[in-house]
C-alpha cells in the first residue's frame, strides 16, 4: 500500500513520522509476516546494527552460494557495526526439499567460521511468492525489529537505519564496500544535522557488475556489453541499491505483486546521481549463462524469474559462438533499442549529464559567472555537446573492438560520427537552440 503525503512543498515529515505512517498502513498480512521475521532476527544480547544488509535466499536452491557470499561480508573492514539478514524462503511445494537442510547447514558452518559476523536468519514459506513480496516481508521485519530496539526514538530525530539491498549470488566485494556506504551516509547525516533537517535520507546505488565465466568467454562478452551499456545509461542493478529505512517507508516499501524490477518504486535514478565511490561488487553471471542465448530481452522474464529458478540449479550450459554474440548485441545493444540507436542514446545520456552538471554549477556560482564570464556563443556550446557525442561513440567503438572483438560492429559504431546529418539530429534532441530553451 502506497503512503500518501501532503503535496505542500514546505511540508517535511520527520523520519519517525514517515516510519509511523508507513507501519500504520500495514494490512493484516503485512503485520503478521513482519512480526514473525522481526522475532526471528531479534537477539536480546545484541541489537541490530544501524547498517543492515538484507538478502532474500531461496532456501531450496541456494546452499552452494552461501559460503562464498558470507565470506565476503566476513572480510569487510568497517568503521561501524553492520548486520547481515538472510530472508530464507521457499514455496509450499518445496518445503520438504532436503536442499533446505543443506542451506541451513551452510549458514551454521559460516556462523562457526566467522563468529564476528553479525548474521541473522528468518524462514518464511509462501503459497505463491513474488520477489516483491519476499523483499517486502524481509524489510518490514527488519524495520519492526529495529523499532522494537528503540530505533527512530522520538527524542532522536537524526536516527536512521540504512538498508543495503543484496542478493545471495555474490561472487566478490571490495573489502571496504560497506565502510564506503557508512562514510557516505555519515557525511550526509552531518550535513542534515548542520541544517537542522530531520527528513528521510535519499537512496543511492553502488557499483555492481557481473563476474566473468572462464568456461563461457563469448557469453562473458555479451555480459560485459550489457554491464557497459547499463553504466553508460546511468542504470543501476537492483541487488546493489541502498535504501535508508525512512526513504523505504516514504515510498511505501516493496510491492507484493512485483515479480520483476521490484526496486523501481523506491529508486528514481536521475543522470547526476552517481554510485557511492569505492563500492564495487561482482555478482554471478549464472542468469546470463542460462538465458542469454535467447537474447537480452529474455534474461529477466516473469516465466524465468521466480521462486524456483532454473539458473540456480548447477548445470553445464555450453558457450555460444562469436556470431551469436554479434547477433545478440545487434538485436538489442542496450535495453530498449537496437544497435545504432542504442549507441546514440548512450551518447545523449552523456550529453544530458554534461548539461545537468553545468546547470548545478551555474546555480552554485551564478553571480560570479554573470560578472566575470560572458556566456558562450551558441556555436561554442553546441561544439561542446558534439565533442561529448564523439567521445561516447569512440568509447563504445573501442569496447566493441577490444573486448567484443567485432570488426563489423566497430565499423558501424564509427560511422555514427561520420554521418553528419544523423549526428546533428541526435545532438539537436538534447541541445536546443537559444530560442528553443
Coordinates of C-alpha atoms in Angstrom, one line a residue:
X1 CA 0.0 0.0 0.0
X2 CA 1.5 3.4 -1.0
X3 CA 1.6 6.0 1.7
X4 CA 0.2 9.4 0.6
X5 CA 1.8 12.6 1.7
X6 CA 0.7 16.2 1.6
X7 CA 1.6 18.0 -1.6
X8 CA 2.7 21.2 0.1
X9 CA 6.4 21.7 -0.8
X10 CA 7.1 23.2 2.6
X11 CA 5.9 20.1 4.4
X12 CA 8.9 18.0 5.5
X13 CA 7.8 15.0 7.7
X14 CA 10.4 13.7 10.2
X15 CA 11.8 10.2 9.8
X16 CA 9.8 9.0 12.7
X17 CA 6.6 10.4 11.2
X18 CA 7.3 8.7 8.0
X19 CA 8.0 5.4 9.7
X20 CA 4.9 5.6 11.9
X21 CA 2.6 6.4 9.0
X22 CA 4.1 3.5 6.9
X23 CA 3.7 1.0 9.7
X24 CA 0.1 2.2 10.3
X25 CA -0.6 1.4 6.6
X26 CA 0.2 -2.3 7.1
X27 CA -2.7 -4.7 6.4
X28 CA -3.1 -7.9 8.4
X29 CA -0.8 -9.9 6.2
X30 CA 2.0 -7.2 6.4
X31 CA 1.8 -7.1 10.2
X32 CA 1.7 -10.8 10.6
X33 CA 4.7 -11.5 8.3
X34 CA 6.7 -8.6 9.6
X35 CA 6.3 -9.7 13.2
X36 CA 7.3 -13.3 12.5
X37 CA 10.5 -12.1 10.8
X38 CA 11.2 -9.5 13.5
X39 CA 11.0 -12.1 16.2
X40 CA 13.3 -14.5 14.3
X41 CA 16.1 -12.0 13.8
X42 CA 15.9 -10.3 17.3
X43 CA 18.7 -11.1 19.7
X44 CA 18.3 -9.9 23.3
X45 CA 22.1 -9.8 23.7
X46 CA 22.9 -8.0 20.5
X47 CA 20.8 -5.2 19.0
X48 CA 20.6 -4.9 15.2
X49 CA 23.2 -2.6 13.7
X50 CA 22.1 0.6 12.1
X51 CA 23.5 -0.7 8.8
X52 CA 21.7 -3.8 7.6
X53 CA 22.3 -6.0 4.5
X54 CA 19.1 -7.6 3.6
X55 CA 19.3 -10.7 1.3
X56 CA 16.5 -13.0 0.2
X57 CA 17.6 -16.6 -0.1
X58 CA 15.7 -19.3 -1.9
X59 CA 16.4 -21.9 0.7
X60 CA 15.6 -24.8 -1.5
X61 CA 18.1 -23.8 -4.1
X62 CA 20.9 -21.7 -2.8
X63 CA 23.1 -23.8 -0.4
X64 CA 26.0 -23.6 -2.8
X65 CA 26.1 -19.8 -2.8
X66 CA 26.2 -19.4 1.0
X67 CA 29.9 -20.0 1.8
X68 CA 31.4 -17.6 -0.8
X69 CA 28.8 -14.8 -0.2
X70 CA 29.1 -14.8 3.6
X71 CA 32.9 -14.9 3.3
X72 CA 32.7 -11.5 1.5
X73 CA 30.8 -10.0 4.4
X74 CA 33.1 -11.6 7.0
X75 CA 36.1 -9.9 5.3
X76 CA 34.6 -6.4 5.4
X77 CA 36.7 -3.7 7.1
X78 CA 34.2 -1.2 8.6
X79 CA 34.1 1.8 10.9
X80 CA 30.7 0.8 12.4
X81 CA 28.9 -2.4 13.0
X82 CA 26.6 -3.9 10.4
X83 CA 24.2 -6.8 10.4
X84 CA 23.6 -9.4 7.6
X85 CA 20.0 -10.6 7.5
X86 CA 19.2 -13.7 5.4
X87 CA 15.5 -13.9 4.5
X88 CA 15.2 -17.7 3.8
X89 CA 12.2 -18.5 1.8
X90 CA 10.6 -21.4 -0.1
X91 CA 7.3 -22.1 -1.8
X92 CA 5.0 -24.6 -0.1
X93 CA 5.7 -27.1 -2.8
X94 CA 9.3 -27.2 -1.8
X95 CA 9.0 -27.1 2.0
X96 CA 10.1 -30.7 2.3
X97 CA 13.0 -30.3 -0.1
X98 CA 16.2 -31.7 1.6
X99 CA 18.2 -28.9 0.0
X100 CA 16.7 -26.6 2.6
X101 CA 18.6 -28.5 5.3
X102 CA 21.8 -28.1 3.2
X103 CA 21.2 -24.3 3.1
X104 CA 20.7 -24.2 6.9
X105 CA 23.8 -26.3 7.4
X106 CA 25.9 -24.0 5.2
X107 CA 24.7 -21.0 7.2
X108 CA 25.5 -22.7 10.6
X109 CA 29.0 -23.6 9.3
X110 CA 29.5 -19.9 8.3
X111 CA 28.5 -18.8 11.8
X112 CA 31.1 -21.1 13.3
X113 CA 33.8 -19.9 10.8
X114 CA 33.0 -16.2 11.2
X115 CA 31.9 -15.7 14.9
X116 CA 32.5 -11.9 14.5
X117 CA 29.9 -11.6 11.7
X118 CA 26.5 -10.5 12.9
X119 CA 24.3 -12.9 10.9
X120 CA 20.6 -13.2 11.4
X121 CA 18.1 -15.5 9.6
X122 CA 14.4 -15.9 9.2
X123 CA 12.5 -18.6 7.4
X124 CA 9.2 -18.0 5.5
X125 CA 7.0 -20.4 3.5
X126 CA 4.9 -18.9 0.7
X127 CA 2.0 -20.2 -1.4
X128 CA 2.8 -18.1 -4.5
X129 CA 5.8 -15.9 -3.7
X130 CA 7.0 -13.0 -5.8
X131 CA 10.3 -11.2 -5.3
X132 CA 8.4 -8.1 -4.3
X133 CA 6.5 -10.0 -1.6
X134 CA 9.7 -11.7 -0.3
X135 CA 11.7 -8.4 -0.1
X136 CA 8.8 -6.5 1.4
X137 CA 8.3 -9.0 4.3
X138 CA 12.1 -9.1 4.9
X139 CA 12.5 -5.3 5.0
X140 CA 9.3 -4.8 7.0
X141 CA 10.5 -7.4 9.5
X142 CA 13.9 -5.7 9.9
X143 CA 12.2 -2.4 10.4
X144 CA 9.8 -3.7 13.1
X145 CA 12.6 -5.5 14.9
X146 CA 14.7 -2.3 14.8
X147 CA 11.8 -0.3 16.2
X148 CA 11.5 -2.8 19.0
X149 CA 15.1 -1.9 19.8
X150 CA 14.2 1.8 20.0
X151 CA 15.3 2.8 16.5
X152 CA 13.8 6.1 15.4
X153 CA 13.3 7.2 19.0
X154 CA 11.2 10.3 19.0
X155 CA 13.8 12.1 21.1
X156 CA 16.5 11.3 18.5
X157 CA 15.2 12.8 15.3
X158 CA 18.5 12.1 13.5
X159 CA 18.3 8.3 13.9
X160 CA 18.3 6.3 10.7
X161 CA 18.6 2.7 9.6
X162 CA 20.4 2.1 6.3
X163 CA 19.3 -0.9 4.4
X164 CA 21.5 -2.4 1.7
X165 CA 19.6 -4.5 -0.9
X166 CA 21.7 -7.5 -1.9
X167 CA 21.3 -11.0 -3.4
X168 CA 23.0 -14.2 -2.3
X169 CA 24.8 -14.9 -5.6
X170 CA 27.6 -12.5 -4.6
X171 CA 31.0 -13.5 -6.0
X172 CA 33.3 -10.8 -4.7
X173 CA 33.1 -7.5 -2.9
X174 CA 35.6 -4.7 -2.1
X175 CA 36.7 -5.2 1.5
X176 CA 35.7 -1.6 2.2
X177 CA 32.3 -1.8 0.4
X178 CA 30.2 -1.3 3.5
X179 CA 32.6 1.1 5.0
X180 CA 32.2 3.4 2.0
X181 CA 28.4 3.3 2.4
X182 CA 28.8 4.1 6.1
X183 CA 31.1 7.0 5.4
X184 CA 28.8 8.4 2.7
X185 CA 25.7 8.3 4.9
X186 CA 27.6 9.6 7.9
X187 CA 28.7 12.7 5.9
X188 CA 25.1 13.1 4.6
X189 CA 23.8 12.9 8.1
X190 CA 26.2 15.5 9.3
X191 CA 25.0 17.9 6.6
X192 CA 21.4 17.3 7.6
X193 CA 22.2 17.9 11.3
X194 CA 24.1 21.2 10.4
X195 CA 21.0 22.4 8.6
X196 CA 18.5 21.2 11.2
X197 CA 17.0 18.7 8.8
X198 CA 15.2 15.6 10.0
X199 CA 13.7 14.4 6.7
X200 CA 14.5 11.0 5.2
X201 CA 17.9 10.5 3.7
X202 CA 17.9 9.6 0.0
X203 CA 18.6 6.3 -1.8
X204 CA 21.9 5.6 -3.6
X205 CA 23.4 2.9 -5.9
X206 CA 26.6 1.1 -5.6
X207 CA 28.9 -0.2 -8.4
X208 CA 27.9 -3.7 -9.4
X209 CA 28.9 -5.8 -12.3
X210 CA 28.7 -9.5 -13.3
X211 CA 31.7 -11.8 -12.9
X212 CA 33.4 -13.3 -15.9
X213 CA 33.0 -17.0 -16.6
X214 CA 36.2 -18.6 -17.9
X215 CA 34.1 -21.5 -19.3
X216 CA 32.0 -19.1 -21.3
X217 CA 34.2 -16.5 -22.9
X218 CA 31.6 -15.5 -25.5
X219 CA 28.7 -15.3 -23.1
X220 CA 31.1 -13.2 -21.0
X221 CA 31.4 -10.7 -23.9
X222 CA 27.6 -10.3 -24.0
X223 CA 27.6 -9.7 -20.2
X224 CA 30.4 -7.1 -20.5
X225 CA 28.5 -5.2 -23.1
X226 CA 25.3 -5.3 -21.1
X227 CA 27.1 -4.0 -18.0
X228 CA 28.9 -1.3 -20.0
X229 CA 25.6 -0.2 -21.6
X230 CA 24.0 0.0 -18.2
X231 CA 26.8 2.2 -16.8
X232 CA 26.6 4.5 -19.8
X233 CA 22.9 4.8 -19.4
X234 CA 23.1 5.6 -15.7
X235 CA 21.2 2.5 -14.8
X236 CA 21.7 0.6 -11.5
X237 CA 21.3 -3.1 -10.7
X238 CA 18.7 -3.9 -8.1
X239 CA 21.0 -6.0 -6.0
X240 CA 23.2 -3.1 -5.2
X241 CA 20.9 -0.3 -4.1
X242 CA 20.9 1.4 -0.7
X243 CA 17.7 2.5 0.9
X244 CA 17.5 4.3 4.3
X245 CA 14.5 2.8 6.0
X246 CA 12.7 6.2 6.2
X247 CA 13.1 6.5 2.4
X248 CA 11.9 3.0 2.0
X249 CA 8.8 3.8 4.2
X250 CA 8.2 7.2 2.5
X251 CA 7.8 5.3 -0.9
X252 CA 5.5 2.6 0.5
X253 CA 8.1 -0.3 0.6
X254 CA 8.3 -3.0 -2.0
X255 CA 5.1 -4.1 -3.7
X256 CA 3.9 -7.6 -3.1
X257 CA 2.7 -8.1 -6.7
X258 CA 6.0 -7.2 -8.3
X259 CA 7.6 -10.2 -9.9
X260 CA 10.3 -8.2 -11.7
X261 CA 12.0 -4.8 -11.2
X262 CA 10.8 -4.6 -7.7
X263 CA 13.0 -1.6 -6.7
X264 CA 11.5 0.8 -9.3
X265 CA 9.0 2.4 -6.9
X266 CA 11.8 3.1 -4.5
X267 CA 14.6 4.3 -6.7
X268 CA 14.5 7.0 -9.3
X269 CA 17.9 7.4 -10.9
X270 CA 18.5 10.9 -12.4
X271 CA 21.6 11.2 -14.6
X272 CA 23.6 13.2 -12.0
X273 CA 23.2 10.6 -9.1
X274 CA 26.4 8.6 -9.2
X275 CA 27.1 5.4 -7.3
X276 CA 28.8 5.7 -4.0
X277 CA 32.5 5.8 -4.7
X278 CA 34.6 2.8 -3.8
X279 CA 31.6 0.4 -3.7
X280 CA 32.4 -2.4 -6.1
X281 CA 30.8 -5.9 -6.1
X282 CA 30.6 -8.7 -8.6
X283 CA 27.6 -10.9 -8.9
X284 CA 27.2 -14.3 -10.5
X285 CA 26.8 -14.5 -14.3
X286 CA 24.6 -17.6 -14.0
X287 CA 21.4 -15.9 -15.3
X288 CA 23.2 -14.8 -18.5
X289 CA 24.8 -18.3 -18.9
X290 CA 21.4 -19.8 -18.6
X291 CA 19.4 -17.5 -20.9
X292 CA 21.4 -15.0 -23.0
X293 CA 21.4 -17.3 -26.0
X294 CA 17.8 -16.2 -26.3
X295 CA 18.7 -12.5 -26.4
X296 CA 18.9 -9.7 -23.8
X297 CA 15.1 -9.5 -23.7
X298 CA 14.8 -12.9 -22.2
X299 CA 17.3 -12.5 -19.3
X300 CA 14.6 -11.4 -16.8
X301 CA 11.1 -12.5 -17.6
X302 CA 8.1 -13.5 -15.5
X303 CA 8.3 -17.1 -16.6
X304 CA 12.0 -17.5 -15.8
X305 CA 12.4 -15.4 -12.7
X306 CA 10.5 -16.9 -9.8
X307 CA 10.6 -18.9 -6.6
X308 CA 12.2 -21.9 -8.3
X309 CA 14.6 -20.6 -10.9
X310 CA 16.4 -22.7 -13.5
X311 CA 19.6 -20.6 -13.4
X312 CA 20.1 -21.5 -9.7
X313 CA 20.4 -25.2 -10.5
X314 CA 24.0 -26.3 -11.3
X315 CA 24.5 -27.2 -14.9
X316 CA 27.0 -27.3 -17.8
X317 CA 25.4 -24.9 -20.3
X318 CA 27.6 -24.6 -23.4
X319 CA 29.1 -21.3 -24.5
X320 CA 27.7 -19.5 -27.5
X321 CA 29.5 -18.7 -30.8
X322 CA 31.1 -15.4 -31.7
X323 CA 28.4 -14.9 -34.4
X324 CA 25.7 -15.3 -31.7
X325 CA 27.5 -12.6 -29.7
X326 CA 27.3 -10.2 -32.6
X327 CA 23.6 -11.1 -33.3
X328 CA 22.6 -10.6 -29.7
X329 CA 24.3 -7.2 -29.4
X330 CA 22.9 -6.2 -32.8
X331 CA 19.4 -7.1 -31.9
X332 CA 19.3 -5.1 -28.7
X333 CA 22.6 -3.5 -27.9
X334 CA 21.2 -1.9 -24.7
X335 CA 17.8 -2.1 -23.0
X336 CA 15.1 -0.7 -25.3
X337 CA 16.7 -0.3 -28.7
X338 CA 18.7 -1.9 -31.4
X339 CA 22.4 -1.3 -32.2
X340 CA 22.9 2.2 -33.7
X341 CA 20.0 3.8 -31.8
X342 CA 21.3 2.4 -28.5
X343 CA 24.8 3.9 -29.0
X344 CA 23.2 7.3 -29.8
X345 CA 21.0 7.0 -26.7
X346 CA 24.2 6.4 -24.6
X347 CA 25.8 9.5 -26.2
X348 CA 22.7 11.5 -25.5
X349 CA 22.7 10.4 -21.9
X350 CA 26.3 11.6 -21.6
X351 CA 25.2 15.0 -23.1
X352 CA 22.4 15.2 -20.6
X353 CA 24.8 14.5 -17.7
X354 CA 27.0 17.3 -19.0
X355 CA 24.1 19.7 -19.1
X356 CA 23.0 18.8 -15.6
X357 CA 26.5 19.3 -14.2
X358 CA 26.6 22.8 -15.9
X359 CA 23.2 23.7 -14.5
X360 CA 24.2 22.8 -11.0
X361 CA 27.5 24.6 -11.2
X362 CA 25.7 27.7 -12.6
X363 CA 23.2 27.8 -9.8
X364 CA 26.0 27.5 -7.2
X365 CA 28.2 30.2 -8.8
X366 CA 25.6 32.3 -10.6
X367 CA 26.8 35.8 -9.5
X368 CA 30.4 35.2 -10.2
X369 CA 29.8 33.7 -13.6
X370 CA 27.5 36.6 -14.5
X371 CA 30.1 39.2 -13.6
X372 CA 33.3 37.6 -14.9
X373 CA 32.4 35.0 -17.6
X374 CA 30.4 36.2 -20.6
X375 CA 28.1 33.5 -21.9
X376 CA 29.5 31.2 -24.6
X377 CA 28.1 31.5 -28.0
X378 CA 25.5 29.0 -29.2
X379 CA 28.1 27.5 -31.6
X380 CA 30.7 27.1 -28.8
X381 CA 28.2 25.4 -26.5
X382 CA 27.0 23.2 -29.3
X383 CA 30.6 22.2 -30.1
X384 CA 30.9 21.0 -26.5
X385 CA 28.0 18.7 -26.9
X386 CA 29.3 17.5 -30.2
X387 CA 32.6 16.6 -28.6
X388 CA 30.8 14.6 -25.9
X389 CA 28.8 12.8 -28.5
X390 CA 32.0 11.8 -30.4
X391 CA 33.7 10.8 -27.2
X392 CA 30.9 8.5 -26.2
X393 CA 30.7 6.9 -29.6
X394 CA 34.5 6.4 -29.7
X395 CA 34.4 4.7 -26.3
X396 CA 31.7 2.3 -27.5
X397 CA 33.7 1.6 -30.6
X398 CA 36.8 0.8 -28.5
X399 CA 34.8 -1.6 -26.3
X400 CA 33.4 -3.3 -29.4
X401 CA 36.9 -3.6 -30.9
X402 CA 39.0 -4.6 -27.9
X403 CA 36.5 -6.5 -25.7
X404 CA 33.8 -7.8 -28.0
X405 CA 36.3 -8.4 -30.9
X406 CA 33.8 -7.4 -33.6
X407 CA 35.2 -5.5 -36.6
X408 CA 31.8 -5.3 -38.2
X409 CA 30.1 -3.7 -35.2
X410 CA 33.1 -1.4 -34.6
X411 CA 32.8 0.0 -38.1
X412 CA 29.0 0.5 -37.7
X413 CA 29.7 2.4 -34.5
X414 CA 32.4 4.6 -36.1
X415 CA 30.1 5.5 -38.9
X416 CA 27.8 7.3 -36.4
X417 CA 30.4 10.0 -36.1
X418 CA 30.8 10.3 -39.9
X419 CA 27.1 10.6 -40.7
X420 CA 26.8 14.3 -40.1
X421 CA 23.1 14.6 -40.6
X422 CA 22.3 11.7 -38.2
X423 CA 24.8 13.1 -35.7
X424 CA 23.4 16.7 -35.8
X425 CA 19.8 15.5 -35.4
X426 CA 20.8 13.3 -32.4
X427 CA 22.6 16.3 -30.8
X428 CA 19.7 18.6 -31.5
X429 CA 17.4 16.4 -29.5
X430 CA 19.4 17.3 -26.4
X431 CA 21.0 20.7 -27.1
X432 CA 18.4 23.2 -28.3
X433 CA 19.0 26.5 -30.0
X434 CA 18.8 29.5 -27.6
X435 CA 15.3 30.4 -28.9
X436 CA 14.1 26.9 -28.0
X437 CA 15.4 26.9 -24.5

